[in-house]
mmCIF file with all atom_site columns, C-alpha atoms in Angstrom:
data_model
loop_
_atom_site.group_PDB
_atom_site.id
_atom_site.type_symbol
_atom_site.label_atom_id
_atom_site.label_alt_id
_atom_site.label_comp_id
_atom_site.label_asym_id
_atom_site.label_entity_id
_atom_site.label_seq_id
_atom_site.pdbx_PDB_ins_code
_atom_site.Cartn_x
_atom_site.Cartn_y
_atom_site.Cartn_z
_atom_site.occupancy
_atom_site.B_iso_or_equiv
_atom_site.pdbx_formal_charge
_atom_site.auth_seq_id
_atom_site.auth_comp_id
_atom_site.auth_asym_id
_atom_site.auth_atom_id
_atom_site.pdbx_PDB_model_num
ATOM 1   C CA . GLY A 1 1   ? -15.011 -50.191 -16.003 1.00 76.00 ? 1   GLY A CA 1
ATOM 2   C CA . GLU A 1 2   ? -17.470 -52.811 -17.184 1.00 84.00 ? 2   GLU A CA 1
ATOM 3   C CA . ASN A 1 3   ? -16.703 -54.708 -20.379 1.00 91.00 ? 3   ASN A CA 1
ATOM 4   C CA . VAL A 1 4   ? -19.197 -56.993 -22.140 1.00 96.00 ? 4   VAL A CA 1
ATOM 5   C CA . GLU A 1 5   ? -18.099 -59.495 -24.752 1.00 97.00 ? 5   GLU A CA 1
ATOM 6   C CA . GLN A 1 6   ? -20.631 -61.132 -27.075 1.00 97.00 ? 6   GLN A CA 1
ATOM 7   C CA . HIS A 1 7   ? -20.358 -64.182 -29.339 1.00 97.00 ? 7   HIS A CA 1
ATOM 8   C CA . PRO A 1 8   ? -20.895 -65.030 -32.111 1.00 97.00 ? 8   PRO A CA 1
ATOM 9   C CA . SER A 1 9   ? -20.908 -61.871 -34.205 1.00 96.00 ? 9   SER A CA 1
ATOM 10  C CA . THR A 1 10  ? -23.040 -63.578 -36.875 1.00 97.00 ? 10  THR A CA 1
ATOM 11  C CA . LEU A 1 11  ? -25.320 -66.578 -36.603 1.00 98.00 ? 11  LEU A CA 1
ATOM 12  C CA . SER A 1 12  ? -27.386 -68.328 -39.270 1.00 98.00 ? 12  SER A CA 1
ATOM 13  C CA . VAL A 1 13  ? -29.920 -70.992 -38.292 1.00 98.00 ? 13  VAL A CA 1
ATOM 14  C CA . GLN A 1 14  ? -32.608 -72.947 -40.085 1.00 98.00 ? 14  GLN A CA 1
ATOM 15  C CA . GLU A 1 15  ? -36.160 -71.828 -39.438 1.00 98.00 ? 15  GLU A CA 1
ATOM 16  C CA . GLY A 1 16  ? -37.556 -73.839 -36.557 1.00 97.00 ? 16  GLY A CA 1
ATOM 17  C CA . ASP A 1 17  ? -34.167 -74.542 -35.002 1.00 98.00 ? 17  ASP A CA 1
ATOM 18  C CA . SER A 1 18  ? -32.821 -72.898 -31.839 1.00 98.00 ? 18  SER A CA 1
ATOM 19  C CA . ALA A 1 19  ? -30.347 -70.023 -31.603 1.00 98.00 ? 19  ALA A CA 1
ATOM 20  C CA . VAL A 1 20  ? -28.014 -69.287 -28.695 1.00 98.00 ? 20  VAL A CA 1
ATOM 21  C CA . ILE A 1 21  ? -26.056 -66.084 -28.129 1.00 98.00 ? 21  ILE A CA 1
ATOM 22  C CA . LYS A 1 22  ? -23.502 -65.871 -25.331 1.00 98.00 ? 22  LYS A CA 1
ATOM 23  C CA . CYS A 1 23  ? -22.080 -62.952 -23.370 1.00 98.00 ? 23  CYS A CA 1
ATOM 24  C CA . THR A 1 24  ? -19.527 -62.484 -20.622 1.00 98.00 ? 24  THR A CA 1
ATOM 25  C CA . TYR A 1 25  ? -19.098 -59.494 -18.353 1.00 96.00 ? 25  TYR A CA 1
ATOM 26  C CA . SER A 1 26  ? -16.133 -58.294 -16.350 1.00 95.00 ? 26  SER A CA 1
ATOM 27  C CA . ASP A 1 27  ? -17.582 -56.414 -13.350 1.00 91.00 ? 27  ASP A CA 1
ATOM 28  C CA . SER A 1 28  ? -18.763 -58.862 -10.684 1.00 91.00 ? 28  SER A CA 1
ATOM 29  C CA . ALA A 1 29  ? -20.915 -56.073 -9.201  1.00 88.00 ? 29  ALA A CA 1
ATOM 30  C CA . SER A 1 30  ? -23.134 -55.982 -12.298 1.00 91.00 ? 30  SER A CA 1
ATOM 31  C CA . ASN A 1 31  ? -26.623 -57.111 -11.384 1.00 90.00 ? 31  ASN A CA 1
ATOM 32  C CA . TYR A 1 32  ? -28.901 -56.234 -14.289 1.00 91.00 ? 32  TYR A CA 1
ATOM 33  C CA . PHE A 1 33  ? -28.656 -57.905 -17.710 1.00 94.00 ? 33  PHE A CA 1
ATOM 34  C CA . PRO A 1 34  ? -31.023 -56.804 -20.496 1.00 94.00 ? 34  PRO A CA 1
ATOM 35  C CA . TRP A 1 35  ? -31.186 -58.095 -24.063 1.00 97.00 ? 35  TRP A CA 1
ATOM 36  C CA . TYR A 1 36  ? -32.145 -55.930 -27.026 1.00 97.00 ? 36  TYR A CA 1
ATOM 37  C CA . LYS A 1 37  ? -33.258 -56.681 -30.580 1.00 97.00 ? 37  LYS A CA 1
ATOM 38  C CA . GLN A 1 38  ? -32.557 -54.152 -33.309 1.00 96.00 ? 38  GLN A CA 1
ATOM 39  C CA . GLU A 1 39  ? -34.298 -54.353 -36.655 1.00 95.00 ? 39  GLU A CA 1
ATOM 40  C CA . LEU A 1 40  ? -33.201 -52.411 -39.699 1.00 90.00 ? 40  LEU A CA 1
ATOM 41  C CA . GLY A 1 41  ? -33.908 -48.701 -39.405 1.00 88.00 ? 41  GLY A CA 1
ATOM 42  C CA . LYS A 1 42  ? -35.104 -48.924 -35.824 1.00 91.00 ? 42  LYS A CA 1
ATOM 43  C CA . GLY A 1 43  ? -33.688 -48.389 -32.381 1.00 94.00 ? 43  GLY A CA 1
ATOM 44  C CA . PRO A 1 44  ? -32.923 -51.389 -30.145 1.00 96.00 ? 44  PRO A CA 1
ATOM 45  C CA . GLN A 1 45  ? -35.956 -52.883 -28.406 1.00 95.00 ? 45  GLN A CA 1
ATOM 46  C CA . LEU A 1 46  ? -35.817 -54.535 -24.987 1.00 95.00 ? 46  LEU A CA 1
ATOM 47  C CA . ILE A 1 47  ? -36.920 -58.167 -25.356 1.00 96.00 ? 47  ILE A CA 1
ATOM 48  C CA . ILE A 1 48  ? -36.039 -59.699 -21.997 1.00 96.00 ? 48  ILE A CA 1
ATOM 49  C CA . ASP A 1 49  ? -33.978 -58.883 -18.927 1.00 94.00 ? 49  ASP A CA 1
ATOM 50  C CA . ILE A 1 50  ? -32.694 -60.726 -15.868 1.00 93.00 ? 50  ILE A CA 1
ATOM 51  C CA . ARG A 1 51  ? -31.384 -59.650 -12.473 1.00 90.00 ? 51  ARG A CA 1
ATOM 52  C CA . SER A 1 52  ? -28.599 -61.327 -10.586 1.00 86.00 ? 52  SER A CA 1
ATOM 53  C CA . ASN A 1 53  ? -30.885 -62.882 -8.000  1.00 85.00 ? 53  ASN A CA 1
ATOM 54  C CA . VAL A 1 54  ? -32.436 -65.077 -10.724 1.00 83.00 ? 54  VAL A CA 1
ATOM 55  C CA . GLY A 1 55  ? -30.728 -67.860 -12.697 1.00 90.00 ? 55  GLY A CA 1
ATOM 56  C CA . GLU A 1 56  ? -33.165 -68.173 -15.580 1.00 95.00 ? 56  GLU A CA 1
ATOM 57  C CA . LYS A 1 57  ? -36.109 -66.333 -17.067 1.00 95.00 ? 57  LYS A CA 1
ATOM 58  C CA . LYS A 1 58  ? -38.451 -67.320 -19.896 1.00 96.00 ? 58  LYS A CA 1
ATOM 59  C CA . ASP A 1 59  ? -40.891 -65.439 -22.078 1.00 94.00 ? 59  ASP A CA 1
ATOM 60  C CA . GLN A 1 60  ? -42.561 -67.648 -24.682 1.00 96.00 ? 60  GLN A CA 1
ATOM 61  C CA . ARG A 1 61  ? -39.821 -68.672 -27.160 1.00 97.00 ? 61  ARG A CA 1
ATOM 62  C CA . ILE A 1 62  ? -37.124 -66.584 -25.510 1.00 98.00 ? 62  ILE A CA 1
ATOM 63  C CA . ALA A 1 63  ? -35.121 -67.489 -22.422 1.00 98.00 ? 63  ALA A CA 1
ATOM 64  C CA . VAL A 1 64  ? -32.107 -66.006 -20.703 1.00 98.00 ? 64  VAL A CA 1
ATOM 65  C CA . THR A 1 65  ? -29.752 -67.808 -18.318 1.00 97.00 ? 65  THR A CA 1
ATOM 66  C CA . LEU A 1 66  ? -27.239 -66.269 -15.942 1.00 96.00 ? 66  LEU A CA 1
ATOM 67  C CA . ASN A 1 67  ? -24.189 -67.844 -14.308 1.00 95.00 ? 67  ASN A CA 1
ATOM 68  C CA . LYS A 1 68  ? -22.907 -65.280 -11.800 1.00 93.00 ? 68  LYS A CA 1
ATOM 69  C CA . THR A 1 69  ? -19.908 -67.375 -10.780 1.00 94.00 ? 69  THR A CA 1
ATOM 70  C CA . ALA A 1 70  ? -18.617 -67.580 -14.337 1.00 95.00 ? 70  ALA A CA 1
ATOM 71  C CA . LYS A 1 71  ? -19.948 -64.130 -15.242 1.00 96.00 ? 71  LYS A CA 1
ATOM 72  C CA . HIS A 1 72  ? -21.753 -65.573 -18.254 1.00 96.00 ? 72  HIS A CA 1
ATOM 73  C CA . PHE A 1 73  ? -25.244 -64.997 -19.533 1.00 97.00 ? 73  PHE A CA 1
ATOM 74  C CA . SER A 1 74  ? -26.966 -66.340 -22.636 1.00 98.00 ? 74  SER A CA 1
ATOM 75  C CA . LEU A 1 75  ? -30.009 -65.756 -24.811 1.00 98.00 ? 75  LEU A CA 1
ATOM 76  C CA . HIS A 1 76  ? -31.884 -68.774 -26.149 1.00 98.00 ? 76  HIS A CA 1
ATOM 77  C CA . ILE A 1 77  ? -34.460 -68.498 -28.930 1.00 98.00 ? 77  ILE A CA 1
ATOM 78  C CA . THR A 1 78  ? -36.412 -71.668 -29.702 1.00 97.00 ? 78  THR A CA 1
ATOM 79  C CA . GLU A 1 79  ? -38.503 -72.488 -32.766 1.00 98.00 ? 79  GLU A CA 1
ATOM 80  C CA . THR A 1 80  ? -36.967 -69.606 -34.687 1.00 98.00 ? 80  THR A CA 1
ATOM 81  C CA . GLN A 1 81  ? -39.086 -67.720 -37.196 1.00 97.00 ? 81  GLN A CA 1
ATOM 82  C CA . PRO A 1 82  ? -38.194 -65.332 -40.059 1.00 96.00 ? 82  PRO A CA 1
ATOM 83  C CA . GLU A 1 83  ? -39.173 -62.325 -37.923 1.00 96.00 ? 83  GLU A CA 1
ATOM 84  C CA . ASP A 1 84  ? -36.425 -63.258 -35.456 1.00 97.00 ? 84  ASP A CA 1
ATOM 85  C CA . SER A 1 85  ? -33.857 -62.071 -38.014 1.00 97.00 ? 85  SER A CA 1
ATOM 86  C CA . ALA A 1 86  ? -32.233 -58.980 -36.480 1.00 97.00 ? 86  ALA A CA 1
ATOM 87  C CA . VAL A 1 87  ? -29.193 -57.813 -34.534 1.00 97.00 ? 87  VAL A CA 1
ATOM 88  C CA . TYR A 1 88  ? -29.238 -58.811 -30.874 1.00 98.00 ? 88  TYR A CA 1
ATOM 89  C CA . PHE A 1 89  ? -27.320 -56.993 -28.129 1.00 97.00 ? 89  PHE A CA 1
ATOM 90  C CA . CYS A 1 90  ? -26.611 -58.149 -24.620 1.00 97.00 ? 90  CYS A CA 1
ATOM 91  C CA . ALA A 1 91  ? -25.855 -55.589 -21.926 1.00 95.00 ? 91  ALA A CA 1
ATOM 92  C CA . ALA A 1 92  ? -24.878 -55.276 -18.287 1.00 93.00 ? 92  ALA A CA 1
ATOM 93  C CA . SER A 1 93  ? -25.116 -52.664 -15.574 1.00 89.00 ? 93  SER A CA 1
ATOM 94  C CA . LYS A 1 94  ? -25.089 -52.225 -11.834 1.00 82.00 ? 94  LYS A CA 1
ATOM 95  C CA . ASP A 1 95  ? -27.476 -50.176 -9.767  1.00 70.00 ? 95  ASP A CA 1
ATOM 96  C CA . SER A 1 96  ? -24.691 -48.207 -8.095  1.00 60.00 ? 96  SER A CA 1
ATOM 97  C CA . SER A 1 97  ? -23.795 -46.576 -11.406 1.00 50.00 ? 97  SER A CA 1
ATOM 98  C CA . ALA A 1 98  ? -27.314 -45.432 -12.095 1.00 54.00 ? 98  ALA A CA 1
ATOM 99  C CA . SER A 1 99  ? -28.503 -46.017 -15.618 1.00 56.00 ? 99  SER A CA 1
ATOM 100 C CA . LYS A 1 100 ? -25.194 -46.559 -17.394 1.00 79.00 ? 100 LYS A CA 1
ATOM 101 C CA . ILE A 1 101 ? -25.707 -49.736 -19.402 1.00 88.00 ? 101 ILE A CA 1
ATOM 102 C CA . ILE A 1 102 ? -22.775 -51.243 -21.288 1.00 91.00 ? 102 ILE A CA 1
ATOM 103 C CA . PHE A 1 103 ? -23.578 -53.151 -24.465 1.00 94.00 ? 103 PHE A CA 1
ATOM 104 C CA . GLY A 1 104 ? -21.961 -56.089 -26.165 1.00 96.00 ? 104 GLY A CA 1
ATOM 105 C CA . SER A 1 105 ? -20.892 -55.767 -29.793 1.00 95.00 ? 105 SER A CA 1
ATOM 106 C CA . GLY A 1 106 ? -24.011 -57.414 -31.202 1.00 96.00 ? 106 GLY A CA 1
ATOM 107 C CA . THR A 1 107 ? -24.950 -60.641 -33.006 1.00 97.00 ? 107 THR A CA 1
ATOM 108 C CA . ARG A 1 108 ? -26.519 -60.571 -36.442 1.00 96.00 ? 108 ARG A CA 1
ATOM 109 C CA . LEU A 1 109 ? -29.003 -63.450 -36.498 1.00 98.00 ? 109 LEU A CA 1
ATOM 110 C CA . SER A 1 110 ? -30.293 -64.705 -39.844 1.00 98.00 ? 110 SER A CA 1
ATOM 111 C CA . ILE A 1 111 ? -33.073 -67.282 -40.126 1.00 97.00 ? 111 ILE A CA 1
ATOM 112 C CA . ARG A 1 112 ? -32.878 -69.462 -43.256 1.00 95.00 ? 112 ARG A CA 1
ATOM 113 C CA . PRO A 1 113 ? -36.260 -70.514 -44.694 1.00 91.00 ? 113 PRO A CA 1
ATOM 114 C CA . LYS B 2 1   ? -48.515 -44.359 -24.726 1.00 65.00 ? 1   LYS B CA 1
ATOM 115 C CA . ALA B 2 2   ? -46.122 -42.401 -26.950 1.00 78.00 ? 2   ALA B CA 1
ATOM 116 C CA . GLY B 2 3   ? -42.617 -43.777 -27.328 1.00 93.00 ? 3   GLY B CA 1
ATOM 117 C CA . VAL B 2 4   ? -39.305 -41.974 -27.329 1.00 97.00 ? 4   VAL B CA 1
ATOM 118 C CA . THR B 2 5   ? -39.254 -39.333 -30.045 1.00 97.00 ? 5   THR B CA 1
ATOM 119 C CA . GLN B 2 6   ? -36.043 -38.179 -31.654 1.00 98.00 ? 6   GLN B CA 1
ATOM 120 C CA . THR B 2 7   ? -35.759 -35.314 -34.113 1.00 97.00 ? 7   THR B CA 1
ATOM 121 C CA . PRO B 2 8   ? -34.619 -34.927 -36.749 1.00 97.00 ? 8   PRO B CA 1
ATOM 122 C CA . ARG B 2 9   ? -34.402 -38.445 -38.240 1.00 96.00 ? 9   ARG B CA 1
ATOM 123 C CA . TYR B 2 10  ? -31.686 -37.500 -40.703 1.00 97.00 ? 10  TYR B CA 1
ATOM 124 C CA . LEU B 2 11  ? -29.068 -34.759 -40.818 1.00 97.00 ? 11  LEU B CA 1
ATOM 125 C CA . ILE B 2 12  ? -26.262 -33.891 -43.206 1.00 98.00 ? 12  ILE B CA 1
ATOM 126 C CA . LYS B 2 13  ? -23.685 -31.449 -41.920 1.00 98.00 ? 13  LYS B CA 1
ATOM 127 C CA . THR B 2 14  ? -20.332 -30.135 -43.072 1.00 98.00 ? 14  THR B CA 1
ATOM 128 C CA . ARG B 2 15  ? -17.093 -30.603 -41.155 1.00 98.00 ? 15  ARG B CA 1
ATOM 129 C CA . GLY B 2 16  ? -16.590 -27.833 -38.617 1.00 98.00 ? 16  GLY B CA 1
ATOM 130 C CA . GLN B 2 17  ? -20.283 -27.136 -38.146 1.00 98.00 ? 17  GLN B CA 1
ATOM 131 C CA . GLN B 2 18  ? -22.211 -27.851 -34.991 1.00 98.00 ? 18  GLN B CA 1
ATOM 132 C CA . VAL B 2 19  ? -25.434 -29.816 -34.561 1.00 98.00 ? 19  VAL B CA 1
ATOM 133 C CA . THR B 2 20  ? -28.180 -30.182 -31.965 1.00 98.00 ? 20  THR B CA 1
ATOM 134 C CA . LEU B 2 21  ? -30.285 -33.324 -31.630 1.00 98.00 ? 21  LEU B CA 1
ATOM 135 C CA . SER B 2 22  ? -33.499 -33.532 -29.655 1.00 98.00 ? 22  SER B CA 1
ATOM 136 C CA . CYS B 2 23  ? -35.127 -36.294 -27.624 1.00 98.00 ? 23  CYS B CA 1
ATOM 137 C CA . SER B 2 24  ? -38.517 -36.468 -25.934 1.00 98.00 ? 24  SER B CA 1
ATOM 138 C CA . PRO B 2 25  ? -38.694 -39.351 -23.447 1.00 97.00 ? 25  PRO B CA 1
ATOM 139 C CA . ILE B 2 26  ? -41.673 -41.453 -22.487 1.00 95.00 ? 26  ILE B CA 1
ATOM 140 C CA . SER B 2 27  ? -43.951 -39.565 -20.133 1.00 93.00 ? 27  SER B CA 1
ATOM 141 C CA . GLY B 2 28  ? -42.891 -40.200 -16.549 1.00 91.00 ? 28  GLY B CA 1
ATOM 142 C CA . HIS B 2 29  ? -39.350 -41.278 -17.437 1.00 91.00 ? 29  HIS B CA 1
ATOM 143 C CA . ARG B 2 30  ? -36.826 -38.966 -15.809 1.00 90.00 ? 30  ARG B CA 1
ATOM 144 C CA . SER B 2 31  ? -33.659 -40.703 -16.990 1.00 91.00 ? 31  SER B CA 1
ATOM 145 C CA . VAL B 2 32  ? -32.445 -40.003 -20.526 1.00 94.00 ? 32  VAL B CA 1
ATOM 146 C CA . SER B 2 33  ? -29.319 -41.572 -21.986 1.00 94.00 ? 33  SER B CA 1
ATOM 147 C CA . TRP B 2 34  ? -27.560 -40.991 -25.286 1.00 97.00 ? 34  TRP B CA 1
ATOM 148 C CA . TYR B 2 35  ? -25.580 -43.517 -27.310 1.00 96.00 ? 35  TYR B CA 1
ATOM 149 C CA . GLN B 2 36  ? -23.574 -43.333 -30.498 1.00 97.00 ? 36  GLN B CA 1
ATOM 150 C CA . GLN B 2 37  ? -23.910 -46.339 -32.789 1.00 96.00 ? 37  GLN B CA 1
ATOM 151 C CA . THR B 2 38  ? -21.398 -47.054 -35.543 1.00 93.00 ? 38  THR B CA 1
ATOM 152 C CA . PRO B 2 39  ? -20.686 -50.284 -37.452 1.00 85.00 ? 39  PRO B CA 1
ATOM 153 C CA . GLY B 2 40  ? -17.155 -50.471 -36.073 1.00 78.00 ? 40  GLY B CA 1
ATOM 154 C CA . GLN B 2 41  ? -17.682 -49.442 -32.442 1.00 80.00 ? 41  GLN B CA 1
ATOM 155 C CA . GLY B 2 42  ? -21.200 -50.664 -31.703 1.00 87.00 ? 42  GLY B CA 1
ATOM 156 C CA . LEU B 2 43  ? -23.238 -48.843 -29.065 1.00 93.00 ? 43  LEU B CA 1
ATOM 157 C CA . GLN B 2 44  ? -21.068 -46.372 -27.195 1.00 94.00 ? 44  GLN B CA 1
ATOM 158 C CA . PHE B 2 45  ? -22.412 -44.560 -24.126 1.00 93.00 ? 45  PHE B CA 1
ATOM 159 C CA . LEU B 2 46  ? -22.276 -40.775 -24.362 1.00 96.00 ? 46  LEU B CA 1
ATOM 160 C CA . PHE B 2 47  ? -24.022 -39.490 -21.225 1.00 93.00 ? 47  PHE B CA 1
ATOM 161 C CA . GLU B 2 48  ? -27.057 -39.854 -19.015 1.00 92.00 ? 48  GLU B CA 1
ATOM 162 C CA . TYR B 2 49  ? -29.253 -37.171 -17.504 1.00 93.00 ? 49  TYR B CA 1
ATOM 163 C CA . PHE B 2 50  ? -31.609 -37.425 -14.582 1.00 91.00 ? 50  PHE B CA 1
ATOM 164 C CA . SER B 2 51  ? -33.682 -34.524 -13.281 1.00 89.00 ? 51  SER B CA 1
ATOM 165 C CA . GLU B 2 52  ? -31.705 -31.992 -15.351 1.00 93.00 ? 52  GLU B CA 1
ATOM 166 C CA . THR B 2 53  ? -28.332 -33.233 -14.007 1.00 92.00 ? 53  THR B CA 1
ATOM 167 C CA . GLN B 2 54  ? -25.696 -35.163 -15.904 1.00 92.00 ? 54  GLN B CA 1
ATOM 168 C CA . ARG B 2 55  ? -25.269 -38.279 -13.841 1.00 88.00 ? 55  ARG B CA 1
ATOM 169 C CA . ASN B 2 56  ? -22.924 -40.339 -16.018 1.00 87.00 ? 56  ASN B CA 1
ATOM 170 C CA . LYS B 2 57  ? -20.550 -39.556 -18.831 1.00 91.00 ? 57  LYS B CA 1
ATOM 171 C CA . GLY B 2 58  ? -18.799 -41.792 -21.352 1.00 92.00 ? 58  GLY B CA 1
ATOM 172 C CA . ASN B 2 59  ? -15.381 -41.386 -22.917 1.00 92.00 ? 59  ASN B CA 1
ATOM 173 C CA . PHE B 2 60  ? -16.129 -38.816 -25.577 1.00 96.00 ? 60  PHE B CA 1
ATOM 174 C CA . PRO B 2 61  ? -14.360 -35.479 -26.163 1.00 97.00 ? 61  PRO B CA 1
ATOM 175 C CA . GLY B 2 62  ? -15.770 -32.254 -24.804 1.00 96.00 ? 62  GLY B CA 1
ATOM 176 C CA . ARG B 2 63  ? -17.213 -31.453 -28.241 1.00 98.00 ? 63  ARG B CA 1
ATOM 177 C CA . PHE B 2 64  ? -20.086 -33.701 -27.231 1.00 98.00 ? 64  PHE B CA 1
ATOM 178 C CA . SER B 2 65  ? -22.401 -32.135 -24.694 1.00 97.00 ? 65  SER B CA 1
ATOM 179 C CA . GLY B 2 66  ? -25.977 -32.391 -23.589 1.00 97.00 ? 66  GLY B CA 1
ATOM 180 C CA . ARG B 2 67  ? -28.629 -31.035 -21.325 1.00 97.00 ? 67  ARG B CA 1
ATOM 181 C CA . GLN B 2 68  ? -32.014 -31.935 -19.927 1.00 97.00 ? 68  GLN B CA 1
ATOM 182 C CA . PHE B 2 69  ? -34.943 -29.650 -19.369 1.00 97.00 ? 69  PHE B CA 1
ATOM 183 C CA . SER B 2 70  ? -37.443 -29.605 -16.522 1.00 95.00 ? 70  SER B CA 1
ATOM 184 C CA . ASN B 2 71  ? -39.938 -31.609 -18.626 1.00 94.00 ? 71  ASN B CA 1
ATOM 185 C CA . SER B 2 72  ? -37.243 -34.331 -19.057 1.00 95.00 ? 72  SER B CA 1
ATOM 186 C CA . ARG B 2 73  ? -36.735 -33.543 -22.756 1.00 97.00 ? 73  ARG B CA 1
ATOM 187 C CA . SER B 2 74  ? -33.075 -33.691 -23.655 1.00 98.00 ? 74  SER B CA 1
ATOM 188 C CA . GLU B 2 75  ? -30.792 -32.298 -26.287 1.00 98.00 ? 75  GLU B CA 1
ATOM 189 C CA . MET B 2 76  ? -27.277 -33.237 -27.290 1.00 98.00 ? 76  MET B CA 1
ATOM 190 C CA . ASN B 2 77  ? -24.891 -30.968 -29.116 1.00 98.00 ? 77  ASN B CA 1
ATOM 191 C CA . VAL B 2 78  ? -21.801 -31.772 -31.132 1.00 98.00 ? 78  VAL B CA 1
ATOM 192 C CA . SER B 2 79  ? -19.526 -28.878 -31.997 1.00 96.00 ? 79  SER B CA 1
ATOM 193 C CA . THR B 2 80  ? -16.765 -28.673 -34.609 1.00 97.00 ? 80  THR B CA 1
ATOM 194 C CA . LEU B 2 81  ? -18.028 -31.757 -36.422 1.00 98.00 ? 81  LEU B CA 1
ATOM 195 C CA . GLU B 2 82  ? -15.545 -34.285 -37.747 1.00 98.00 ? 82  GLU B CA 1
ATOM 196 C CA . LEU B 2 83  ? -16.045 -36.964 -40.404 1.00 97.00 ? 83  LEU B CA 1
ATOM 197 C CA . GLY B 2 84  ? -15.785 -39.605 -37.681 1.00 96.00 ? 84  GLY B CA 1
ATOM 198 C CA . ASP B 2 85  ? -18.857 -38.206 -35.953 1.00 97.00 ? 85  ASP B CA 1
ATOM 199 C CA . SER B 2 86  ? -21.026 -39.732 -38.677 1.00 97.00 ? 86  SER B CA 1
ATOM 200 C CA . ALA B 2 87  ? -23.208 -42.219 -36.838 1.00 97.00 ? 87  ALA B CA 1
ATOM 201 C CA . LEU B 2 88  ? -26.668 -43.102 -35.607 1.00 97.00 ? 88  LEU B CA 1
ATOM 202 C CA . TYR B 2 89  ? -27.327 -41.221 -32.354 1.00 98.00 ? 89  TYR B CA 1
ATOM 203 C CA . LEU B 2 90  ? -29.785 -43.000 -30.115 1.00 97.00 ? 90  LEU B CA 1
ATOM 204 C CA . CYS B 2 91  ? -31.673 -41.600 -27.188 1.00 97.00 ? 91  CYS B CA 1
ATOM 205 C CA . ALA B 2 92  ? -33.161 -43.875 -24.551 1.00 95.00 ? 92  ALA B CA 1
ATOM 206 C CA . SER B 2 93  ? -35.407 -43.153 -21.606 1.00 94.00 ? 93  SER B CA 1
ATOM 207 C CA . SER B 2 94  ? -35.866 -45.215 -18.486 1.00 90.00 ? 94  SER B CA 1
ATOM 208 C CA . LEU B 2 95  ? -37.704 -45.402 -15.182 1.00 86.00 ? 95  LEU B CA 1
ATOM 209 C CA . SER B 2 96  ? -34.322 -45.915 -13.479 1.00 78.00 ? 96  SER B CA 1
ATOM 210 C CA . THR B 2 97  ? -33.787 -43.662 -10.493 1.00 74.00 ? 97  THR B CA 1
ATOM 211 C CA . GLY B 2 98  ? -30.308 -44.800 -9.431  1.00 66.00 ? 98  GLY B CA 1
ATOM 212 C CA . ASN B 2 99  ? -31.303 -47.361 -6.846  1.00 70.00 ? 99  ASN B CA 1
ATOM 213 C CA . THR B 2 100 ? -32.688 -49.847 -9.334  1.00 73.00 ? 100 THR B CA 1
ATOM 214 C CA . ASN B 2 101 ? -31.944 -50.171 -13.021 1.00 75.00 ? 101 ASN B CA 1
ATOM 215 C CA . TYR B 2 102 ? -34.682 -50.702 -15.544 1.00 79.00 ? 102 TYR B CA 1
ATOM 216 C CA . GLY B 2 103 ? -34.413 -51.330 -19.234 1.00 83.00 ? 103 GLY B CA 1
ATOM 217 C CA . TYR B 2 104 ? -34.205 -48.581 -21.757 1.00 89.00 ? 104 TYR B CA 1
ATOM 218 C CA . THR B 2 105 ? -36.791 -47.633 -24.332 1.00 94.00 ? 105 THR B CA 1
ATOM 219 C CA . PHE B 2 106 ? -34.920 -46.374 -27.358 1.00 96.00 ? 106 PHE B CA 1
ATOM 220 C CA . GLY B 2 107 ? -36.002 -43.906 -29.974 1.00 97.00 ? 107 GLY B CA 1
ATOM 221 C CA . SER B 2 108 ? -35.451 -44.598 -33.676 1.00 96.00 ? 108 SER B CA 1
ATOM 222 C CA . GLY B 2 109 ? -32.347 -42.435 -33.675 1.00 97.00 ? 109 GLY B CA 1
ATOM 223 C CA . THR B 2 110 ? -30.952 -39.532 -35.638 1.00 97.00 ? 110 THR B CA 1
ATOM 224 C CA . ARG B 2 111 ? -28.724 -40.495 -38.539 1.00 97.00 ? 111 ARG B CA 1
ATOM 225 C CA . LEU B 2 112 ? -25.964 -37.859 -38.750 1.00 98.00 ? 112 LEU B CA 1
ATOM 226 C CA . THR B 2 113 ? -23.752 -37.702 -41.814 1.00 97.00 ? 113 THR B CA 1
ATOM 227 C CA . VAL B 2 114 ? -20.772 -35.358 -41.797 1.00 98.00 ? 114 VAL B CA 1
ATOM 228 C CA . VAL B 2 115 ? -19.356 -34.475 -45.214 1.00 97.00 ? 115 VAL B CA 1
#
């Protein structure tokens, strides 16, 4: 089955700097890659997603890139702010398996003031 | 638009007991998935229901079961609770129909503690 690996497990960046989180997936048939942000005491929240027919997608300070050949995808957060501190999860799935989404192990992002 | 509602928020149970958790999805979402979240294992897929049918199942023992009602509300049940079942149980609903995946909307979870 699908396996998603996520790095790093913890990341600390200075406020205003950029943060990058990387994931790899094992199933070449995966075609949907969402990213989630989980704040303390809350469920994960979808922040951006990308499908395999697109190489990059941006939404304000957040961008995701996908390299299908290498089976890599990454989350980029620019101009980080204190409210970006949270745990971030990447995930992968394929339409043929319905809604089963496999998550990476998570990255705890801390923004230093 | 109301989000995904999970009840109860917190539960404390004794080993050997059974527990039922409830999830009300976003109106119009027919797919409901359940995940177990623990510090050591991350987000582990339990099962997914669509139109009252279990469509996908993760690698959990038969003590974990679920169902979905005609209004898309879902329940999960854990029987013969073990200490290792202590976790945050998350429910997520989605517009996914099987042909195209869409992102989940998660509830805030039910924190289960087994003592």
